[in-house]
XYZ file of C-alpha atoms in Angstrom:
272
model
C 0.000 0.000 0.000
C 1.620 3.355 -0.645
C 1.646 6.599 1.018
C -1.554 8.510 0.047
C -3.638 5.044 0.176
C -2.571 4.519 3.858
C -2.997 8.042 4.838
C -6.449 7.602 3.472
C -7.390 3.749 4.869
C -6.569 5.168 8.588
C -8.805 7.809 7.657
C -11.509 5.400 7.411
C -10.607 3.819 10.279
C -10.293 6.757 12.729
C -12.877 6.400 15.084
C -11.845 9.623 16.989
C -12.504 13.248 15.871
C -10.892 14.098 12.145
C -11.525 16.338 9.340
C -9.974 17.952 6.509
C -8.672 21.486 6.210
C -8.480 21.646 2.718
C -7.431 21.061 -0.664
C -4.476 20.967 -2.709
C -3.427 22.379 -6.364
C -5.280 19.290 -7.886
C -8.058 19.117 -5.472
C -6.945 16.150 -2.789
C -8.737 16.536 0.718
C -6.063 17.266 3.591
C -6.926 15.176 6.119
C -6.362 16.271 10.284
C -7.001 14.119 13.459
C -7.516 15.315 16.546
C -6.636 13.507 20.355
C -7.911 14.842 23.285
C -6.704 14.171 26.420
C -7.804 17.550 28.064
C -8.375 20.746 26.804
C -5.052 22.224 27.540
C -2.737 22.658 25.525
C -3.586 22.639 22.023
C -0.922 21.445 19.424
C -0.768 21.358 15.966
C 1.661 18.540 14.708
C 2.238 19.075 10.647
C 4.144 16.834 8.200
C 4.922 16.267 4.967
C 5.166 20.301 3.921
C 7.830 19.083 2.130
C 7.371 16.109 -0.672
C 10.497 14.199 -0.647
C 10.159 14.184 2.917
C 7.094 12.125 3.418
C 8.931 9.238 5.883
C 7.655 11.861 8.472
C 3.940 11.147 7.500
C 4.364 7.655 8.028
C 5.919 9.140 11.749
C 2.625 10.862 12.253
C 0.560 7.718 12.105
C 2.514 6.085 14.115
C 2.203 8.715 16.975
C -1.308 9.113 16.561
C -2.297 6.016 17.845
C 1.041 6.507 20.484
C -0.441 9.834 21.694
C -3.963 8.225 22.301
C -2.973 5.621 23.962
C -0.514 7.299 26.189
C -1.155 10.457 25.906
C -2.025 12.406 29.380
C -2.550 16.132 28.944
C -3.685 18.047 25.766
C -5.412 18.268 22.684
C -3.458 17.612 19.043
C -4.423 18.342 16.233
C -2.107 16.278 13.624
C -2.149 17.104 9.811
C 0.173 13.866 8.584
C 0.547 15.576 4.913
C 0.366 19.029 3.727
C 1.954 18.046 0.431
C -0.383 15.033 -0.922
C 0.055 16.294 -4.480
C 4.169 16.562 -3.961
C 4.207 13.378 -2.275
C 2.722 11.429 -5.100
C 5.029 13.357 -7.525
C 7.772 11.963 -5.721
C 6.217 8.581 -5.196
C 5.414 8.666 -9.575
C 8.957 8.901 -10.802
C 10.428 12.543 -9.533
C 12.195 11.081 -5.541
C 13.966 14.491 -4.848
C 10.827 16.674 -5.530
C 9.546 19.419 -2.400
C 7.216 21.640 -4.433
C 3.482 21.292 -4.806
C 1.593 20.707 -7.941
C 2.356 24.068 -9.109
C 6.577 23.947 -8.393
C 5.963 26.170 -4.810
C 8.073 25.384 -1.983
C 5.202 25.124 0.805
C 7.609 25.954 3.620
C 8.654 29.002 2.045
C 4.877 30.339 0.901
C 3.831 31.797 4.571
C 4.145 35.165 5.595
C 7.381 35.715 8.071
C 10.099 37.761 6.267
C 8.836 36.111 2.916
C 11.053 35.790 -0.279
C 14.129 37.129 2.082
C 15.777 33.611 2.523
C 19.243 32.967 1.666
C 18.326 29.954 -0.701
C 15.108 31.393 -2.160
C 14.087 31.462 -5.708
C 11.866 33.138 -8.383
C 11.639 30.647 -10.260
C 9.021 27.747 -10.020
C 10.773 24.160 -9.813
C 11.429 21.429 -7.419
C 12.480 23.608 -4.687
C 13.060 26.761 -2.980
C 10.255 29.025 -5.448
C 8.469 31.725 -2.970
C 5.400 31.331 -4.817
C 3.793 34.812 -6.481
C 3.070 36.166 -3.251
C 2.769 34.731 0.225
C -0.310 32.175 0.896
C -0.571 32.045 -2.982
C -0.863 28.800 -2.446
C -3.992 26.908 -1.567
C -2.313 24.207 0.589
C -0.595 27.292 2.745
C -3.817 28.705 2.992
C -5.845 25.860 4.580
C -2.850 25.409 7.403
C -3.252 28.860 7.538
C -6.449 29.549 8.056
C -7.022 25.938 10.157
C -4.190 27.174 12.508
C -6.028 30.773 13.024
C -9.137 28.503 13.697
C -7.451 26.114 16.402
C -5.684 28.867 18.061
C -2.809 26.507 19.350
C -0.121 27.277 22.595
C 2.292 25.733 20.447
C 3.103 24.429 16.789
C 5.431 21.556 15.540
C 6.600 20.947 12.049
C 8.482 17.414 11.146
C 11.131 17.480 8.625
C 14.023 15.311 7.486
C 16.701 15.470 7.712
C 19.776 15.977 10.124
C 18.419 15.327 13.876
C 18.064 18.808 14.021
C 15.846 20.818 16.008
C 14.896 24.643 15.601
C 12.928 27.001 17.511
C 14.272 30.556 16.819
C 12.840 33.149 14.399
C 13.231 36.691 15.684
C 11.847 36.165 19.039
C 12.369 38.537 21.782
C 14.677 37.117 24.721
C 12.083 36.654 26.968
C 10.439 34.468 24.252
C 13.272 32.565 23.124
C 13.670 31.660 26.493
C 10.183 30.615 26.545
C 10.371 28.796 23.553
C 13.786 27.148 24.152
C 12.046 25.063 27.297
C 10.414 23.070 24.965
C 12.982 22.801 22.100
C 15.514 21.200 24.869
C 12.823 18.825 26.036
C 12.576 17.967 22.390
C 16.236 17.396 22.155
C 16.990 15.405 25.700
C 13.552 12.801 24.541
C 15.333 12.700 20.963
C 19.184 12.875 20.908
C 18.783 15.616 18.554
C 20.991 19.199 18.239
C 19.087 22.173 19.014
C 20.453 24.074 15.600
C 19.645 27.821 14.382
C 18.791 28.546 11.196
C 19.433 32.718 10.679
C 18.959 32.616 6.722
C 15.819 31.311 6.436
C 12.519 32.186 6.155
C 8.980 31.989 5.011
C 7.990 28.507 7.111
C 5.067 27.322 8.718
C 7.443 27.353 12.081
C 8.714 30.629 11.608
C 5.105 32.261 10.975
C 3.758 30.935 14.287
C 6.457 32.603 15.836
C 5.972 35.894 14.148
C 3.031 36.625 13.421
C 0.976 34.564 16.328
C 3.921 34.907 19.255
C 3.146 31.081 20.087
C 6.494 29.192 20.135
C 7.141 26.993 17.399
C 9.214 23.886 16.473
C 10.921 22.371 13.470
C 12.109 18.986 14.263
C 14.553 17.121 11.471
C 14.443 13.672 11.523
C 16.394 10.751 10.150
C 20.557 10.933 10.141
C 22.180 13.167 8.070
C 23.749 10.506 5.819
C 20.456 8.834 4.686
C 19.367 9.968 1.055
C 16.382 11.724 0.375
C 13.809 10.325 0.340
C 14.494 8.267 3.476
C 13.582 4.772 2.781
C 10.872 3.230 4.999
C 13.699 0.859 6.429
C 14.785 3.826 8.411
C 11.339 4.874 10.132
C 11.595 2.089 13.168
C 14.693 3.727 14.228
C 13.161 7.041 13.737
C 10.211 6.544 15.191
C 11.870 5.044 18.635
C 13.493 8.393 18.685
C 10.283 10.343 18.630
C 7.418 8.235 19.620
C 7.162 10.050 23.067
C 8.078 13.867 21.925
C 4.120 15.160 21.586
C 3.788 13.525 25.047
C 6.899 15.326 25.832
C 6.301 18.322 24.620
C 2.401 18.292 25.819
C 3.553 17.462 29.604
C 6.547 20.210 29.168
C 3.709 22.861 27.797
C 1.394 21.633 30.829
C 3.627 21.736 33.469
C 4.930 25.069 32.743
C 1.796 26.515 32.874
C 1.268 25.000 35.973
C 4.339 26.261 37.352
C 3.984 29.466 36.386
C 0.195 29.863 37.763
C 1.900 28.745 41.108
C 0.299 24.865 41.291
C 2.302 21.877 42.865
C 0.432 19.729 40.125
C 1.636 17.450 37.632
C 0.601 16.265 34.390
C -0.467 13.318 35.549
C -3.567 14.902 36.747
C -4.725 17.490 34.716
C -7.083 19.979 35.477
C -9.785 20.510 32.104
């Protein structure tokens, strides 16, 4: 079974609340599931922005059914593909592909410092294009307008690859320290380098942080010297390394809240 037939078969099988919250270029539904645990915080997990990349949608179905089963605080919100019409580019003949259907890099389409990237281009191909204009695209616009809906405390995007993590974007210091709480609770559950990345621009991650002040992560999966895209073969390893982080990152959010409003409570009894 490939990619976009699985994605859609535990669709089907979801008994749980899901949705879609959109379309892409040539009209596929994007699908979203939701686990609730309790009603704070809300996370939006995203995957897939990125074609070539789609070993991190296989991730996300995995820790669906991780998160409700052990999930204790929270409500998620996880979006296992942005990119269905990339994905089965790549899957039909074109492996290295990132673009949509229409040759615009997803991750560089959203409004934060757009078109000012270091590797940028204005030209439509497999990678990098800005699109004509930010949100030009109607993929951007449904995680977009689904993440103004949601309102989420905090946003993660999977990527590969590297065992990176980032979580900076122009933040003030008082919200970089914020924000770096969660990115080295990301990185003690994972094994994975907290990394900056000053020359980009124009993501998913680093409109969160800009324009809604929420912090935001970008986590890189899969080593360095796998090839893109990383085989299948690789996503046991992968997913032992991040099975737990939305339980990490939900009980890290939680806690910190908690902490903050002056509680002696932990996440393992949350207060809805």
């Amino acid at each position: 079974m490939d990619l976009i037939c699985e994605i859609e078969s535990f669709y089907k099988k979801f008994n749980g609340k899901k949705g879609f919250i959109g379309k892409t270029v040539n009209g596929k539904n994007l699908p979203f599931f939701v686990v609730e645990k309790s009603c704070f915080p809300k996370v939006i997990c995203q995957y897939s922005i990125h074609a070539r990349e789609y070993i991190t949608s296989f991730l996300a179905l995995k820790q669906i059914k991780y998160f409700a089963r052990y999930g204790k605080v929270g409500t998620v919100y996880f979006i296992p593909a942005v990119n269905l019409d990339g994905i089965e580019i790549c899957l039909n003949g074109n492996p290295l592909y990132k673009a949509n259907a229409r040759g615009v890099d997803l991750n560089v389409n959203f409004d934060a410092k757009w078109g000012t990237g270091e590797q940028n281009k204005m030209v439509k191909g497999d990678s990098d294009y800005i699109g004509e204009s930010p949100f030009s695209e109607p993929e951007t616009k449904a995680l977009r307008d689904f993440t103004l809906c949601v309102k989420p405390d905090i946003t993660v995007s999977y990527h590969s690859k590297g065992e990176e993590i980032y979580y900076e974007f122009g933040q003030s210091q008082l919200e970089k320290r914020r924000d770096y709480i969660y990115a080295k609770a990301v990185a003690k559950e994972t094994g994975y380098l907290i990394r900056s990345t000053p020359n980009s621009a124009g993501g998913y991650k680093d409109w969160c942080i800009e324009k809604l002040k929420i912090p935001a992560l970008t986590i890189e999966v899969g080593s360095d010297l796998l090839a893109h895209p990383i085989k299948e073969c690789s996503l046991p390893e992968i997913y032992k390394k991040n099975k737990r982080v939305i339980n990490v990152i939900t009980e890290t959010f939680y806690d910190r809240k908690i902490y903050e409003l002056g509680y002696k409570t932990s996440a393992k009894s949350p207060k809805t």
